[in-house]
Amino acid sequence: MVRRLWVLSLCLLSFFSYGKEALRIVYYDSFPPYSYINAAGEMEGILVDIAREVLEKQMNLNVSHEGYPWSRAQRMVFNGQADAFITVPTPERLNYVNVAKEPVFSAPINLFTYKNHAHLNRLEQVSRIEDLKEFVILDYVGNGWGNENFPQDSYTRVIESDLSIALQMLAKKKGDVVAVDKVVAEFLLSKHDRRNLITELPVTLTVAPFVLCISKTSEFVTILEEFSEQALAFRQQGGEREILAKYK
């Protein structure tokens, strides 16, 4: 009898908790250090770790973290095959997702140049995006922020296949600057041992918020307010800082 009551209580708990099924979050599977598939075949990265801490440990949700090519991941949320992704909200995405008020992580967009640049003093004085019109900007395919802020008719912009190549070209002095997510740039510079060739300028052009975006048709869309509260508390308690330290 006691055993039957115990089993029944577990069933009721499962029924009334969020997620009769798991909250299914899809990520870009090759976006280190934010989200990528590790050697064990599991999702890992800053965004994944913060989501686990807040959603699973603080909110006691059952969550599935899956990685795909980014275009496919976005289509899955659009089509209702997945519940959520974590990214910068755009007008297009807001047509089919609701977003948390508190970001999962806020990424500073900083400037990088090569060591001993002839015009280093002028670059250090940059305070607006418009100040970069006289310089050659190295960028990479798929950088939506760069596409929006550096139109080809106003800026000299050289597009490389990916950010790693853009930084490599910067180290070879094939351009003047790279304007990019500070966290990703520092991760790649350490990985490819280029810190001695490239200088980070004391310039933050903007901050890009990575936000939990949940499909408007998902049963989990109601958790966004609680998520924002828990994410803010997690940040204030130093949890974000500890996760970032893992990826230095």
PDB file of C-alpha atoms in Angstrom:
ATOM      1  CA  MET A   1       0.000   0.000   0.000  1.00  0.00           C
ATOM      2  CA  VAL A   2       2.776   2.429   0.974  1.00  0.00           C
ATOM      3  CA  ARG A   3       4.646   1.592  -2.208  1.00  0.00           C
ATOM      4  CA  ARG A   4       1.530   2.265  -4.303  1.00  0.00           C
ATOM      5  CA  LEU A   5       1.048   5.659  -2.682  1.00  0.00           C
ATOM      6  CA  TRP A   6       4.711   6.508  -3.304  1.00  0.00           C
ATOM      7  CA  VAL A   7       4.414   5.613  -6.984  1.00  0.00           C
ATOM      8  CA  LEU A   8       1.183   7.618  -7.272  1.00  0.00           C
ATOM      9  CA  SER A   9       2.817  10.675  -5.703  1.00  0.00           C
ATOM     10  CA  LEU A  10       5.668  10.501  -8.232  1.00  0.00           C
ATOM     11  CA  CYS A  11       3.183  10.325 -11.081  1.00  0.00           C
ATOM     12  CA  LEU A  12       1.280  13.339  -9.771  1.00  0.00           C
ATOM     13  CA  LEU A  13       4.501  15.305  -9.346  1.00  0.00           C
ATOM     14  CA  SER A  14       5.466  14.528 -12.908  1.00  0.00           C
ATOM     15  CA  PHE A  15       2.025  15.486 -14.188  1.00  0.00           C
ATOM     16  CA  PHE A  16       1.888  18.871 -12.486  1.00  0.00           C
ATOM     17  CA  SER A  17       5.510  19.886 -13.094  1.00  0.00           C
ATOM     18  CA  TYR A  18       6.629  21.752 -16.178  1.00  0.00           C
ATOM     19  CA  GLY A  19       7.299  19.375 -18.957  1.00  0.00           C
ATOM     20  CA  LYS A  20       5.257  16.294 -19.141  1.00  0.00           C
ATOM     21  CA  GLU A  21       8.015  16.153 -21.731  1.00  0.00           C
ATOM     22  CA  ALA A  22      11.442  17.779 -21.543  1.00  0.00           C
ATOM     23  CA  LEU A  23      11.985  21.391 -22.477  1.00  0.00           C
ATOM     24  CA  ARG A  24      13.856  20.938 -25.741  1.00  0.00           C
ATOM     25  CA  ILE A  25      16.539  23.602 -26.330  1.00  0.00           C
ATOM     26  CA  VAL A  26      18.479  23.559 -29.602  1.00  0.00           C
ATOM     27  CA  TYR A  27      21.850  25.241 -30.024  1.00  0.00           C
ATOM     28  CA  TYR A  28      24.373  26.015 -32.723  1.00  0.00           C
ATOM     29  CA  ASP A  29      26.566  22.924 -32.501  1.00  0.00           C
ATOM     30  CA  SER A  30      29.822  24.639 -33.486  1.00  0.00           C
ATOM     31  CA  PHE A  31      29.974  27.967 -31.659  1.00  0.00           C
ATOM     32  CA  PRO A  32      32.694  27.672 -28.993  1.00  0.00           C
ATOM     33  CA  PRO A  33      32.870  28.713 -26.244  1.00  0.00           C
ATOM     34  CA  TYR A  34      29.114  29.380 -26.183  1.00  0.00           C
ATOM     35  CA  SER A  35      27.754  26.071 -27.500  1.00  0.00           C
ATOM     36  CA  TYR A  36      29.423  23.075 -29.112  1.00  0.00           C
ATOM     37  CA  ILE A  37      29.507  19.295 -29.078  1.00  0.00           C
ATOM     38  CA  ASN A  38      32.345  17.987 -26.890  1.00  0.00           C
ATOM     39  CA  ALA A  39      34.440  14.848 -27.315  1.00  0.00           C
ATOM     40  CA  ALA A  40      31.794  12.821 -25.479  1.00  0.00           C
ATOM     41  CA  GLY A  41      29.150  13.880 -27.993  1.00  0.00           C
ATOM     42  CA  GLU A  42      27.345  16.126 -25.490  1.00  0.00           C
ATOM     43  CA  MET A  43      26.472  19.808 -25.662  1.00  0.00           C
ATOM     44  CA  GLU A  44      28.813  22.070 -23.739  1.00  0.00           C
ATOM     45  CA  GLY A  45      29.587  25.778 -23.501  1.00  0.00           C
ATOM     46  CA  ILE A  46      28.769  28.971 -21.637  1.00  0.00           C
ATOM     47  CA  LEU A  47      25.140  29.192 -22.779  1.00  0.00           C
ATOM     48  CA  VAL A  48      24.541  25.489 -22.145  1.00  0.00           C
ATOM     49  CA  ASP A  49      26.097  25.612 -18.680  1.00  0.00           C
ATOM     50  CA  ILE A  50      24.078  28.662 -17.601  1.00  0.00           C
ATOM     51  CA  ALA A  51      20.873  27.113 -18.940  1.00  0.00           C
ATOM     52  CA  ARG A  52      21.569  23.918 -16.991  1.00  0.00           C
ATOM     53  CA  GLU A  53      22.234  25.801 -13.774  1.00  0.00           C
ATOM     54  CA  VAL A  54      19.136  27.994 -13.971  1.00  0.00           C
ATOM     55  CA  LEU A  55      16.575  25.737 -15.645  1.00  0.00           C
ATOM     56  CA  GLU A  56      17.567  22.385 -14.186  1.00  0.00           C
ATOM     57  CA  LYS A  57      19.101  23.162 -10.803  1.00  0.00           C
ATOM     58  CA  GLN A  58      17.188  26.314  -9.841  1.00  0.00           C
ATOM     59  CA  MET A  59      13.840  25.646 -11.542  1.00  0.00           C
ATOM     60  CA  ASN A  60      13.892  21.823 -11.409  1.00  0.00           C
ATOM     61  CA  LEU A  61      12.929  21.405 -15.056  1.00  0.00           C
ATOM     62  CA  ASN A  62      13.676  18.435 -17.246  1.00  0.00           C
ATOM     63  CA  VAL A  63      15.687  19.875 -20.152  1.00  0.00           C
ATOM     64  CA  SER A  64      17.106  18.411 -23.348  1.00  0.00           C
ATOM     65  CA  HIS A  65      20.149  20.240 -24.795  1.00  0.00           C
ATOM     66  CA  GLU A  66      20.740  19.421 -28.469  1.00  0.00           C
ATOM     67  CA  GLY A  67      23.151  20.753 -31.077  1.00  0.00           C
ATOM     68  CA  TYR A  68      22.543  21.275 -34.801  1.00  0.00           C
ATOM     69  CA  PRO A  69      23.765  23.500 -37.610  1.00  0.00           C
ATOM     70  CA  TRP A  70      22.421  26.931 -36.713  1.00  0.00           C
ATOM     71  CA  SER A  71      20.039  27.302 -39.653  1.00  0.00           C
ATOM     72  CA  ARG A  72      18.470  23.933 -38.833  1.00  0.00           C
ATOM     73  CA  ALA A  73      18.181  24.752 -35.121  1.00  0.00           C
ATOM     74  CA  GLN A  74      16.281  27.946 -35.933  1.00  0.00           C
ATOM     75  CA  ARG A  75      13.953  26.120 -38.314  1.00  0.00           C
ATOM     76  CA  MET A  76      13.192  23.542 -35.624  1.00  0.00           C
ATOM     77  CA  VAL A  77      11.914  26.239 -33.259  1.00  0.00           C
ATOM     78  CA  PHE A  78      10.065  27.994 -36.079  1.00  0.00           C
ATOM     79  CA  ASN A  79       8.358  24.734 -37.072  1.00  0.00           C
ATOM     80  CA  GLY A  80       7.560  23.704 -33.504  1.00  0.00           C
ATOM     81  CA  GLN A  81       9.956  20.715 -33.520  1.00  0.00           C
ATOM     82  CA  ALA A  82      11.880  22.232 -30.603  1.00  0.00           C
ATOM     83  CA  ASP A  83      10.829  24.548 -27.793  1.00  0.00           C
ATOM     84  CA  ALA A  84      13.619  27.084 -27.576  1.00  0.00           C
ATOM     85  CA  PHE A  85      16.980  28.467 -28.552  1.00  0.00           C
ATOM     86  CA  ILE A  86      19.301  31.004 -26.919  1.00  0.00           C
ATOM     87  CA  THR A  87      20.360  33.844 -29.174  1.00  0.00           C
ATOM     88  CA  VAL A  88      20.106  37.555 -29.902  1.00  0.00           C
ATOM     89  CA  PRO A  89      16.422  38.369 -30.537  1.00  0.00           C
ATOM     90  CA  THR A  90      15.695  39.948 -33.915  1.00  0.00           C
ATOM     91  CA  PRO A  91      12.415  41.309 -35.344  1.00  0.00           C
ATOM     92  CA  GLU A  92      12.140  38.187 -37.512  1.00  0.00           C
ATOM     93  CA  ARG A  93      12.601  35.814 -34.556  1.00  0.00           C
ATOM     94  CA  LEU A  94      10.140  37.759 -32.430  1.00  0.00           C
ATOM     95  CA  ASN A  95       7.432  36.780 -34.893  1.00  0.00           C
ATOM     96  CA  TYR A  96       7.494  33.211 -33.581  1.00  0.00           C
ATOM     97  CA  VAL A  97       9.154  33.313 -30.119  1.00  0.00           C
ATOM     98  CA  ASN A  98       8.629  35.058 -26.800  1.00  0.00           C
ATOM     99  CA  VAL A  99      11.758  36.094 -24.926  1.00  0.00           C
ATOM    100  CA  ALA A 100      12.953  36.380 -21.341  1.00  0.00           C
ATOM    101  CA  LYS A 101      13.549  39.905 -20.052  1.00  0.00           C
ATOM    102  CA  GLU A 102      16.823  38.872 -18.387  1.00  0.00           C
ATOM    103  CA  PRO A 103      19.535  37.643 -20.800  1.00  0.00           C
ATOM    104  CA  VAL A 104      21.305  34.336 -20.362  1.00  0.00           C
ATOM    105  CA  PHE A 105      24.534  36.200 -21.111  1.00  0.00           C
ATOM    106  CA  SER A 106      25.466  39.657 -22.411  1.00  0.00           C
ATOM    107  CA  ALA A 107      28.368  39.622 -24.855  1.00  0.00           C
ATOM    108  CA  PRO A 108      30.485  42.768 -25.315  1.00  0.00           C
ATOM    109  CA  ILE A 109      31.372  43.564 -28.944  1.00  0.00           C
ATOM    110  CA  ASN A 110      34.967  44.792 -28.758  1.00  0.00           C
ATOM    111  CA  LEU A 111      37.654  45.918 -31.179  1.00  0.00           C
ATOM    112  CA  PHE A 112      40.855  43.996 -31.916  1.00  0.00           C
ATOM    113  CA  THR A 113      43.837  45.038 -33.998  1.00  0.00           C
ATOM    114  CA  TYR A 114      47.306  43.689 -34.709  1.00  0.00           C
ATOM    115  CA  LYS A 115      50.284  44.452 -32.501  1.00  0.00           C
ATOM    116  CA  ASN A 116      52.060  47.776 -33.087  1.00  0.00           C
ATOM    117  CA  HIS A 117      49.481  49.142 -35.515  1.00  0.00           C
ATOM    118  CA  ALA A 118      50.732  52.406 -37.020  1.00  0.00           C
ATOM    119  CA  HIS A 119      47.524  54.192 -36.014  1.00  0.00           C
ATOM    120  CA  LEU A 120      47.010  52.539 -32.642  1.00  0.00           C
ATOM    121  CA  ASN A 121      46.383  55.856 -30.882  1.00  0.00           C
ATOM    122  CA  ARG A 122      43.543  56.714 -33.269  1.00  0.00           C
ATOM    123  CA  LEU A 123      42.012  53.260 -32.894  1.00  0.00           C
ATOM    124  CA  GLU A 124      42.067  53.600 -29.128  1.00  0.00           C
ATOM    125  CA  GLN A 125      40.020  56.790 -29.466  1.00  0.00           C
ATOM    126  CA  VAL A 126      37.198  55.081 -31.380  1.00  0.00           C
ATOM    127  CA  SER A 127      33.910  55.638 -29.562  1.00  0.00           C
ATOM    128  CA  ARG A 128      31.330  55.038 -32.298  1.00  0.00           C
ATOM    129  CA  ILE A 129      30.899  52.537 -35.097  1.00  0.00           C
ATOM    130  CA  GLU A 130      31.120  55.443 -37.580  1.00  0.00           C
ATOM    131  CA  ASP A 131      34.708  56.095 -36.448  1.00  0.00           C
ATOM    132  CA  LEU A 132      35.768  52.923 -38.266  1.00  0.00           C
ATOM    133  CA  LYS A 133      34.947  54.175 -41.770  1.00  0.00           C
ATOM    134  CA  GLU A 134      38.592  54.993 -42.520  1.00  0.00           C
ATOM    135  CA  PHE A 135      39.837  51.505 -41.552  1.00  0.00           C
ATOM    136  CA  VAL A 136      39.725  48.073 -43.196  1.00  0.00           C
ATOM    137  CA  ILE A 137      37.382  45.850 -41.203  1.00  0.00           C
ATOM    138  CA  LEU A 138      37.889  42.090 -41.290  1.00  0.00           C
ATOM    139  CA  ASP A 139      34.657  40.155 -40.797  1.00  0.00           C
ATOM    140  CA  TYR A 140      33.227  36.703 -41.444  1.00  0.00           C
ATOM    141  CA  VAL A 141      30.344  35.026 -43.255  1.00  0.00           C
ATOM    142  CA  GLY A 142      27.143  34.868 -41.208  1.00  0.00           C
ATOM    143  CA  ASN A 143      27.921  37.737 -38.825  1.00  0.00           C
ATOM    144  CA  GLY A 144      24.486  39.365 -38.708  1.00  0.00           C
ATOM    145  CA  TRP A 145      25.699  42.162 -36.443  1.00  0.00           C
ATOM    146  CA  GLY A 146      28.455  43.032 -38.920  1.00  0.00           C
ATOM    147  CA  ASN A 147      26.052  42.934 -41.859  1.00  0.00           C
ATOM    148  CA  GLU A 148      23.735  45.354 -40.092  1.00  0.00           C
ATOM    149  CA  ASN A 149      26.345  47.791 -38.796  1.00  0.00           C
ATOM    150  CA  PHE A 150      28.983  47.790 -41.559  1.00  0.00           C
ATOM    151  CA  PRO A 151      27.122  48.253 -44.866  1.00  0.00           C
ATOM    152  CA  GLN A 152      29.448  47.711 -47.812  1.00  0.00           C
ATOM    153  CA  ASP A 153      28.635  51.088 -49.357  1.00  0.00           C
ATOM    154  CA  SER A 154      29.909  52.926 -46.261  1.00  0.00           C
ATOM    155  CA  TYR A 155      32.697  50.703 -44.890  1.00  0.00           C
ATOM    156  CA  THR A 156      35.666  48.808 -46.269  1.00  0.00           C
ATOM    157  CA  ARG A 157      34.850  45.284 -45.103  1.00  0.00           C
ATOM    158  CA  VAL A 158      36.683  42.101 -46.070  1.00  0.00           C
ATOM    159  CA  ILE A 159      34.630  38.952 -45.505  1.00  0.00           C
ATOM    160  CA  GLU A 160      36.390  35.714 -44.521  1.00  0.00           C
ATOM    161  CA  SER A 161      34.879  32.233 -44.253  1.00  0.00           C
ATOM    162  CA  ASP A 162      34.828  32.264 -40.432  1.00  0.00           C
ATOM    163  CA  LEU A 163      35.996  34.293 -37.453  1.00  0.00           C
ATOM    164  CA  SER A 164      39.113  32.190 -36.913  1.00  0.00           C
ATOM    165  CA  ILE A 165      40.305  33.042 -40.436  1.00  0.00           C
ATOM    166  CA  ALA A 166      39.439  36.720 -39.925  1.00  0.00           C
ATOM    167  CA  LEU A 167      41.631  36.807 -36.809  1.00  0.00           C
ATOM    168  CA  GLN A 168      44.381  34.973 -38.668  1.00  0.00           C
ATOM    169  CA  MET A 169      44.277  37.610 -41.431  1.00  0.00           C
ATOM    170  CA  LEU A 170      44.378  40.346 -38.780  1.00  0.00           C
ATOM    171  CA  ALA A 171      47.516  38.788 -37.282  1.00  0.00           C
ATOM    172  CA  LYS A 172      49.028  38.920 -40.799  1.00  0.00           C
ATOM    173  CA  LYS A 173      48.093  42.631 -41.061  1.00  0.00           C
ATOM    174  CA  LYS A 174      45.642  42.075 -43.931  1.00  0.00           C
ATOM    175  CA  GLY A 175      43.198  44.488 -42.296  1.00  0.00           C
ATOM    176  CA  ASP A 176      43.060  47.013 -39.479  1.00  0.00           C
ATOM    177  CA  VAL A 177      40.435  45.717 -37.071  1.00  0.00           C
ATOM    178  CA  VAL A 178      38.019  42.964 -36.169  1.00  0.00           C
ATOM    179  CA  ALA A 179      34.879  44.025 -34.293  1.00  0.00           C
ATOM    180  CA  VAL A 180      33.624  40.918 -32.561  1.00  0.00           C
ATOM    181  CA  ASP A 181      32.290  39.232 -29.463  1.00  0.00           C
ATOM    182  CA  LYS A 182      35.060  39.582 -26.879  1.00  0.00           C
ATOM    183  CA  VAL A 183      34.473  36.143 -25.334  1.00  0.00           C
ATOM    184  CA  VAL A 184      34.652  34.273 -28.647  1.00  0.00           C
ATOM    185  CA  ALA A 185      37.695  36.236 -29.826  1.00  0.00           C
ATOM    186  CA  GLU A 186      39.647  35.595 -26.615  1.00  0.00           C
ATOM    187  CA  PHE A 187      38.777  31.898 -26.769  1.00  0.00           C
ATOM    188  CA  LEU A 188      40.029  31.592 -30.370  1.00  0.00           C
ATOM    189  CA  LEU A 189      43.162  33.653 -29.752  1.00  0.00           C
ATOM    190  CA  SER A 190      44.131  31.366 -26.874  1.00  0.00           C
ATOM    191  CA  LYS A 191      43.255  28.220 -28.819  1.00  0.00           C
ATOM    192  CA  HIS A 192      45.388  29.221 -31.819  1.00  0.00           C
ATOM    193  CA  ASP A 193      48.136  30.901 -29.771  1.00  0.00           C
ATOM    194  CA  ARG A 194      47.765  34.341 -31.358  1.00  0.00           C
ATOM    195  CA  ARG A 195      47.550  36.495 -28.230  1.00  0.00           C
ATOM    196  CA  ASN A 196      51.083  37.775 -28.864  1.00  0.00           C
ATOM    197  CA  LEU A 197      50.086  38.973 -32.353  1.00  0.00           C
ATOM    198  CA  ILE A 198      46.758  40.698 -31.676  1.00  0.00           C
ATOM    199  CA  THR A 199      45.815  43.503 -29.291  1.00  0.00           C
ATOM    200  CA  GLU A 200      42.416  44.015 -27.724  1.00  0.00           C
ATOM    201  CA  LEU A 201      41.508  47.692 -27.775  1.00  0.00           C
ATOM    202  CA  PRO A 202      39.778  49.381 -24.805  1.00  0.00           C
ATOM    203  CA  VAL A 203      36.694  49.885 -26.970  1.00  0.00           C
ATOM    204  CA  THR A 204      33.279  48.252 -26.485  1.00  0.00           C
ATOM    205  CA  LEU A 205      31.002  49.188 -29.389  1.00  0.00           C
ATOM    206  CA  THR A 206      27.876  47.565 -27.987  1.00  0.00           C
ATOM    207  CA  VAL A 207      26.612  44.605 -25.965  1.00  0.00           C
ATOM    208  CA  ALA A 208      24.768  41.703 -27.595  1.00  0.00           C
ATOM    209  CA  PRO A 209      22.257  39.936 -25.313  1.00  0.00           C
ATOM    210  CA  PHE A 210      21.912  36.158 -25.668  1.00  0.00           C
ATOM    211  CA  VAL A 211      18.320  35.563 -24.580  1.00  0.00           C
ATOM    212  CA  LEU A 212      16.193  32.491 -23.910  1.00  0.00           C
ATOM    213  CA  CYS A 213      13.674  32.483 -26.764  1.00  0.00           C
ATOM    214  CA  ILE A 214      10.729  30.072 -26.471  1.00  0.00           C
ATOM    215  CA  SER A 215       8.301  29.257 -29.261  1.00  0.00           C
ATOM    216  CA  LYS A 216       4.931  30.940 -28.879  1.00  0.00           C
ATOM    217  CA  THR A 217       3.327  27.523 -29.388  1.00  0.00           C
ATOM    218  CA  SER A 218       5.384  25.752 -26.681  1.00  0.00           C
ATOM    219  CA  GLU A 219       3.840  24.738 -23.363  1.00  0.00           C
ATOM    220  CA  PHE A 220       6.983  26.131 -21.712  1.00  0.00           C
ATOM    221  CA  VAL A 221       6.407  29.722 -22.843  1.00  0.00           C
ATOM    222  CA  THR A 222       4.956  30.446 -19.371  1.00  0.00           C
ATOM    223  CA  ILE A 223       8.316  29.927 -17.613  1.00  0.00           C
ATOM    224  CA  LEU A 224       9.988  33.054 -18.999  1.00  0.00           C
ATOM    225  CA  GLU A 225       9.196  35.341 -16.073  1.00  0.00           C
ATOM    226  CA  GLU A 226      10.512  32.880 -13.495  1.00  0.00           C
ATOM    227  CA  PHE A 227      13.552  32.198 -15.664  1.00  0.00           C
ATOM    228  CA  SER A 228      14.396  35.914 -15.715  1.00  0.00           C
ATOM    229  CA  GLU A 229      14.203  36.097 -11.926  1.00  0.00           C
ATOM    230  CA  GLN A 230      16.366  33.022 -11.450  1.00  0.00           C
ATOM    231  CA  ALA A 231      18.906  34.068 -14.115  1.00  0.00           C
ATOM    232  CA  LEU A 232      19.357  37.459 -12.455  1.00  0.00           C
ATOM    233  CA  ALA A 233      19.834  35.841  -9.041  1.00  0.00           C
ATOM    234  CA  PHE A 234      22.330  33.359 -10.497  1.00  0.00           C
ATOM    235  CA  ARG A 235      24.356  36.227 -11.997  1.00  0.00           C
ATOM    236  CA  GLN A 236      24.264  38.295  -8.815  1.00  0.00           C
ATOM    237  CA  GLN A 237      25.495  35.309  -6.799  1.00  0.00           C
ATOM    238  CA  GLY A 238      28.589  34.966  -9.028  1.00  0.00           C
ATOM    239  CA  GLY A 239      27.473  31.873 -10.931  1.00  0.00           C
ATOM    240  CA  GLU A 240      28.077  33.406 -14.361  1.00  0.00           C
ATOM    241  CA  ARG A 241      31.597  34.441 -13.360  1.00  0.00           C
ATOM    242  CA  GLU A 242      32.442  30.885 -12.314  1.00  0.00           C
ATOM    243  CA  ILE A 243      31.222  29.464 -15.629  1.00  0.00           C
ATOM    244  CA  LEU A 244      33.182  32.019 -17.663  1.00  0.00           C
ATOM    245  CA  ALA A 245      36.351  31.064 -15.790  1.00  0.00           C
ATOM    246  CA  LYS A 246      36.034  27.492 -17.161  1.00  0.00           C
ATOM    247  CA  TYR A 247      36.432  28.740 -20.722  1.00  0.00           C
ATOM    248  CA  LYS A 248      39.363  31.095 -20.350  1.00  0.00           C
TER     249      LYS A 248
END
